[in-house]
Amino acid sequence: MADALPAVLSGAALFILVVTAIALWRVLRSGIAAERMMAVQLLGTGGAAVLLLIGAATAAAAASDVALLLTLFAAFSCVAFALGSDGEGGDRASPEDRP
Amino acid sequence: MSMGLLADIATIVLVSAGALLFLAGALGLLRFPDSLSRLHAISKADNLGLGLIVLGLMPQAGSIAGGLKLVCVWLLAQLSAATASQLLARALQRDRTRP
């Protein structure tokens, strides 16, 4: 059992990585700027989960520091998006990009 | 049954549940019709999944400081997801009301 645990954790990390990649591909295809920002949020949450799992599987404690930073950057980028688009709408995509 | 085995089983069960929630969030993202319901799927399912994974990795944390750092990742993700969802929903709403 003790030998199987790192394999299970790595498998879960791989699974979440694939699921996050599929969702990212779907969101990034959207033309709405706020939906692309949702992709950044997804990358923050899914990336943090993957990093924590890999850190636990390989006994690398520093991975949780990276997860913390990823979460922090996702939050900051979203606030910057909301502040930057203030007053001129959230949709910053070029006109030909719009659906 | 030893404590280590029990902790490993708890880890596997909780991490699997978290991975399934990531899958549910991605499915909602792929299938939901509009931006606001996709935002709903992304911000709730994924953060619950991250919470379950953090809870599952707690027994594997090597030290008390390591466990506390896991909780910090989860807390930061919760706070940033709540703020980011409000900001993104406001940007989407502004786009919708704009002519």
mmCIF file of C-alpha atoms in Angstrom:
data_model
loop_
_atom_site.group_PDB
_atom_site.id
_atom_site.type_symbol
_atom_site.label_atom_id
_atom_site.label_comp_id
_atom_site.label_asym_id
_atom_site.label_seq_id
_atom_site.Cartn_x
_atom_site.Cartn_y
_atom_site.Cartn_z
ATOM 1 C CA MET A 1 0.000 0.000 0.000
ATOM 2 C CA ALA A 2 2.796 2.382 0.883
ATOM 3 C CA ASP A 3 4.394 1.680 -2.494
ATOM 4 C CA ALA A 4 1.154 2.190 -4.387
ATOM 5 C CA LEU A 5 0.346 5.622 -2.970
ATOM 6 C CA PRO A 6 2.808 7.698 -5.079
ATOM 7 C CA ALA A 7 1.541 5.959 -8.217
ATOM 8 C CA VAL A 8 -2.076 6.721 -7.308
ATOM 9 C CA LEU A 9 -1.260 10.362 -6.571
ATOM 10 C CA SER A 10 0.644 10.719 -9.861
ATOM 11 C CA GLY A 11 -2.259 9.125 -11.710
ATOM 12 C CA ALA A 12 -4.712 11.562 -10.127
ATOM 13 C CA ALA A 13 -2.411 14.454 -11.086
ATOM 14 C CA LEU A 14 -2.294 13.240 -14.690
ATOM 15 C CA PHE A 15 -6.082 12.858 -14.770
ATOM 16 C CA ILE A 16 -6.645 16.409 -13.481
ATOM 17 C CA LEU A 17 -4.064 17.730 -15.945
ATOM 18 C CA VAL A 18 -5.896 16.151 -18.898
ATOM 19 C CA VAL A 19 -9.306 17.348 -17.685
ATOM 20 C CA THR A 20 -7.978 20.876 -17.130
ATOM 21 C CA ALA A 21 -6.371 20.907 -20.583
ATOM 22 C CA ILE A 22 -9.665 19.926 -22.237
ATOM 23 C CA ALA A 23 -11.567 22.625 -20.343
ATOM 24 C CA LEU A 24 -8.847 25.204 -21.114
ATOM 25 C CA TRP A 25 -9.054 24.417 -24.830
ATOM 26 C CA ARG A 26 -12.810 24.893 -24.716
ATOM 27 C CA VAL A 27 -12.709 28.200 -22.815
ATOM 28 C CA LEU A 28 -9.847 29.667 -24.824
ATOM 29 C CA ARG A 29 -11.786 29.144 -28.070
ATOM 30 C CA SER A 30 -14.441 31.557 -26.829
ATOM 31 C CA GLY A 31 -14.289 35.110 -28.164
ATOM 32 C CA ILE A 32 -15.427 36.762 -24.929
ATOM 33 C CA ALA A 33 -12.568 38.285 -22.939
ATOM 34 C CA ALA A 34 -14.127 37.429 -19.566
ATOM 35 C CA GLU A 35 -14.282 33.766 -20.587
ATOM 36 C CA ARG A 36 -10.597 33.799 -21.405
ATOM 37 C CA MET A 37 -10.032 35.169 -17.910
ATOM 38 C CA MET A 38 -12.040 32.215 -16.620
ATOM 39 C CA ALA A 39 -9.421 30.029 -18.319
ATOM 40 C CA VAL A 40 -6.759 31.712 -16.176
ATOM 41 C CA GLN A 41 -8.815 30.949 -13.069
ATOM 42 C CA LEU A 42 -9.104 27.334 -14.166
ATOM 43 C CA LEU A 43 -5.363 27.141 -14.723
ATOM 44 C CA GLY A 44 -4.797 28.518 -11.223
ATOM 45 C CA THR A 45 -7.049 25.988 -9.487
ATOM 46 C CA GLY A 46 -6.197 22.946 -11.608
ATOM 47 C CA GLY A 47 -2.496 23.778 -11.676
ATOM 48 C CA ALA A 48 -2.403 24.140 -7.893
ATOM 49 C CA ALA A 49 -4.099 20.744 -7.472
ATOM 50 C CA VAL A 50 -1.676 19.071 -9.903
ATOM 51 C CA LEU A 51 1.352 20.641 -8.187
ATOM 52 C CA LEU A 52 0.185 19.581 -4.722
ATOM 53 C CA LEU A 53 -0.399 16.009 -5.908
ATOM 54 C CA ILE A 54 2.969 15.756 -7.643
ATOM 55 C CA GLY A 55 4.652 17.300 -4.609
ATOM 56 C CA ALA A 56 3.087 14.666 -2.356
ATOM 57 C CA ALA A 57 3.903 11.839 -4.774
ATOM 58 C CA THR A 58 7.591 12.734 -5.056
ATOM 59 C CA ALA A 59 7.982 14.049 -1.491
ATOM 60 C CA ALA A 60 9.011 17.465 -2.874
ATOM 61 C CA ALA A 61 7.809 19.925 -0.263
ATOM 62 C CA ALA A 62 8.685 22.955 -2.409
ATOM 63 C CA ALA A 63 5.854 22.117 -4.833
ATOM 64 C CA SER A 64 3.327 23.600 -2.407
ATOM 65 C CA ASP A 65 5.206 26.919 -2.578
ATOM 66 C CA VAL A 66 4.775 26.890 -6.361
ATOM 67 C CA ALA A 67 1.072 26.064 -5.953
ATOM 68 C CA LEU A 68 0.699 29.011 -3.572
ATOM 69 C CA LEU A 69 2.331 31.335 -6.115
ATOM 70 C CA LEU A 70 0.161 30.032 -8.970
ATOM 71 C CA THR A 71 -2.989 30.715 -6.945
ATOM 72 C CA LEU A 72 -1.723 34.186 -6.045
ATOM 73 C CA PHE A 73 -0.949 35.045 -9.686
ATOM 74 C CA ALA A 74 -4.386 33.843 -10.827
ATOM 75 C CA ALA A 75 -6.023 36.152 -8.282
ATOM 76 C CA PHE A 76 -3.850 39.143 -9.224
ATOM 77 C CA SER A 77 -4.375 38.671 -12.958
ATOM 78 C CA CYS A 78 -8.135 38.584 -12.517
ATOM 79 C CA VAL A 79 -8.136 41.784 -10.455
ATOM 80 C CA ALA A 80 -5.899 43.448 -13.061
ATOM 81 C CA PHE A 81 -8.326 42.379 -15.796
ATOM 82 C CA ALA A 82 -11.317 43.835 -13.917
ATOM 83 C CA LEU A 83 -9.496 47.108 -13.174
ATOM 84 C CA GLY A 84 -8.066 47.465 -16.667
ATOM 85 C CA SER A 85 -11.387 46.945 -18.408
ATOM 86 C CA ASP A 86 -13.257 49.300 -16.088
ATOM 87 C CA GLY A 87 -15.305 51.883 -17.933
ATOM 88 C CA GLU A 88 -14.980 50.358 -21.384
ATOM 89 C CA GLY A 89 -16.630 47.004 -20.871
ATOM 90 C CA GLY A 90 -15.137 43.632 -20.070
ATOM 91 C CA ASP A 91 -14.918 42.588 -23.699
ATOM 92 C CA ARG A 92 -11.510 43.644 -24.988
ATOM 93 C CA ALA A 93 -11.440 41.246 -27.901
ATOM 94 C CA SER A 94 -11.036 42.785 -31.322
ATOM 95 C CA PRO A 95 -14.260 43.118 -33.347
ATOM 96 C CA GLU A 96 -13.465 40.312 -35.755
ATOM 97 C CA ASP A 97 -12.873 38.046 -32.757
ATOM 98 C CA ARG A 98 -16.433 38.396 -31.519
ATOM 99 C CA PRO A 99 -18.884 35.577 -32.195
ATOM 100 C CA MET B 1 -5.370 -2.167 10.819
ATOM 101 C CA SER B 2 -2.543 0.280 11.231
ATOM 102 C CA MET B 3 -2.919 4.054 11.288
ATOM 103 C CA GLY B 4 -0.682 4.434 8.239
ATOM 104 C CA LEU B 5 -2.891 2.178 6.141
ATOM 105 C CA LEU B 6 -6.009 4.033 7.288
ATOM 106 C CA ALA B 7 -4.405 7.371 6.389
ATOM 107 C CA ASP B 8 -3.437 6.047 2.949
ATOM 108 C CA ILE B 9 -6.968 4.817 2.271
ATOM 109 C CA ALA B 10 -8.423 8.177 3.353
ATOM 110 C CA THR B 11 -5.961 9.938 1.031
ATOM 111 C CA ILE B 12 -6.888 7.761 -1.955
ATOM 112 C CA VAL B 13 -10.632 8.169 -1.391
ATOM 113 C CA LEU B 14 -10.496 11.956 -0.919
ATOM 114 C CA VAL B 15 -8.093 12.545 -3.831
ATOM 115 C CA SER B 16 -10.275 10.418 -6.125
ATOM 116 C CA ALA B 17 -13.362 12.406 -5.095
ATOM 117 C CA GLY B 18 -11.480 15.646 -5.798
ATOM 118 C CA ALA B 19 -10.408 14.413 -9.245
ATOM 119 C CA LEU B 20 -14.022 13.481 -10.036
ATOM 120 C CA LEU B 21 -15.115 17.013 -9.081
ATOM 121 C CA PHE B 22 -12.569 18.445 -11.522
ATOM 122 C CA LEU B 23 -14.126 16.198 -14.181
ATOM 123 C CA ALA B 24 -17.593 17.474 -13.217
ATOM 124 C CA GLY B 25 -16.415 21.074 -13.509
ATOM 125 C CA ALA B 26 -14.930 20.425 -16.951
ATOM 126 C CA LEU B 27 -18.129 18.702 -18.105
ATOM 127 C CA GLY B 28 -20.169 21.678 -16.916
ATOM 128 C CA LEU B 29 -17.811 23.961 -18.796
ATOM 129 C CA LEU B 30 -18.232 21.922 -21.988
ATOM 130 C CA ARG B 31 -22.007 21.513 -21.781
ATOM 131 C CA PHE B 32 -23.434 24.647 -20.132
ATOM 132 C CA PRO B 33 -25.025 27.109 -22.549
ATOM 133 C CA ASP B 34 -23.881 30.606 -21.515
ATOM 134 C CA SER B 35 -21.004 32.441 -19.856
ATOM 135 C CA LEU B 36 -22.582 32.908 -16.439
ATOM 136 C CA SER B 37 -23.439 29.235 -15.972
ATOM 137 C CA ARG B 38 -19.945 28.292 -17.176
ATOM 138 C CA LEU B 39 -18.545 30.672 -14.553
ATOM 139 C CA HIS B 40 -20.751 28.886 -12.023
ATOM 140 C CA ALA B 41 -19.319 25.496 -13.028
ATOM 141 C CA ILE B 42 -15.721 26.683 -13.016
ATOM 142 C CA SER B 43 -15.749 28.484 -9.685
ATOM 143 C CA LYS B 44 -17.624 25.948 -7.563
ATOM 144 C CA ALA B 45 -16.739 22.460 -8.750
ATOM 145 C CA ASP B 46 -13.037 23.171 -9.166
ATOM 146 C CA ASN B 47 -12.587 24.806 -5.786
ATOM 147 C CA LEU B 48 -14.445 21.991 -4.022
ATOM 148 C CA GLY B 49 -12.173 19.571 -5.876
ATOM 149 C CA LEU B 50 -9.080 21.444 -4.721
ATOM 150 C CA GLY B 51 -10.436 21.444 -1.159
ATOM 151 C CA LEU B 52 -10.950 17.669 -1.207
ATOM 152 C CA ILE B 53 -7.460 17.096 -2.604
ATOM 153 C CA VAL B 54 -5.923 19.301 0.096
ATOM 154 C CA LEU B 55 -7.929 17.419 2.730
ATOM 155 C CA GLY B 56 -6.761 14.120 1.265
ATOM 156 C CA LEU B 57 -3.096 15.157 1.229
ATOM 157 C CA MET B 58 -3.151 16.378 4.840
ATOM 158 C CA PRO B 59 -2.346 12.915 6.339
ATOM 159 C CA GLN B 60 0.669 12.677 3.992
ATOM 160 C CA ALA B 61 2.124 16.043 5.026
ATOM 161 C CA GLY B 62 5.537 15.464 6.572
ATOM 162 C CA SER B 63 5.349 18.209 9.175
ATOM 163 C CA ILE B 64 2.862 20.535 10.840
ATOM 164 C CA ALA B 65 4.248 23.444 8.821
ATOM 165 C CA GLY B 66 3.740 21.452 5.621
ATOM 166 C CA GLY B 67 0.122 20.740 6.554
ATOM 167 C CA LEU B 68 -0.480 24.386 7.407
ATOM 168 C CA LYS B 69 0.906 25.408 4.027
ATOM 169 C CA LEU B 70 -1.580 23.077 2.327
ATOM 170 C CA VAL B 71 -4.380 24.787 4.231
ATOM 171 C CA CYS B 72 -2.952 28.171 3.169
ATOM 172 C CA VAL B 73 -3.117 27.148 -0.515
ATOM 173 C CA TRP B 74 -6.753 26.145 -0.068
ATOM 174 C CA LEU B 75 -7.689 29.321 1.855
ATOM 175 C CA LEU B 76 -6.040 31.569 -0.739
ATOM 176 C CA ALA B 77 -7.810 29.682 -3.541
ATOM 177 C CA GLN B 78 -11.165 30.124 -1.791
ATOM 178 C CA LEU B 79 -10.705 33.846 -1.190
ATOM 179 C CA SER B 80 -9.427 34.527 -4.700
ATOM 180 C CA ALA B 81 -12.161 32.427 -6.349
ATOM 181 C CA ALA B 82 -14.901 34.300 -4.481
ATOM 182 C CA THR B 83 -13.443 37.683 -5.486
ATOM 183 C CA ALA B 84 -12.593 36.686 -9.054
ATOM 184 C CA SER B 85 -16.039 35.232 -9.723
ATOM 185 C CA GLN B 86 -17.706 38.464 -8.629
ATOM 186 C CA LEU B 87 -15.374 40.563 -10.795
ATOM 187 C CA LEU B 88 -15.818 38.333 -13.859
ATOM 188 C CA ALA B 89 -19.600 38.183 -13.442
ATOM 189 C CA ARG B 90 -19.687 41.981 -13.234
ATOM 190 C CA ALA B 91 -17.631 42.284 -16.425
ATOM 191 C CA LEU B 92 -19.971 39.835 -18.183
ATOM 192 C CA GLN B 93 -23.034 41.723 -16.944
ATOM 193 C CA ARG B 94 -21.591 45.013 -18.191
ATOM 194 C CA ASP B 95 -21.045 43.502 -21.635
ATOM 195 C CA ARG B 96 -24.576 42.178 -21.697
ATOM 196 C CA THR B 97 -26.245 45.497 -20.833
ATOM 197 C CA ARG B 98 -24.025 47.436 -23.229
ATOM 198 C CA PRO B 99 -25.687 47.978 -26.632
#
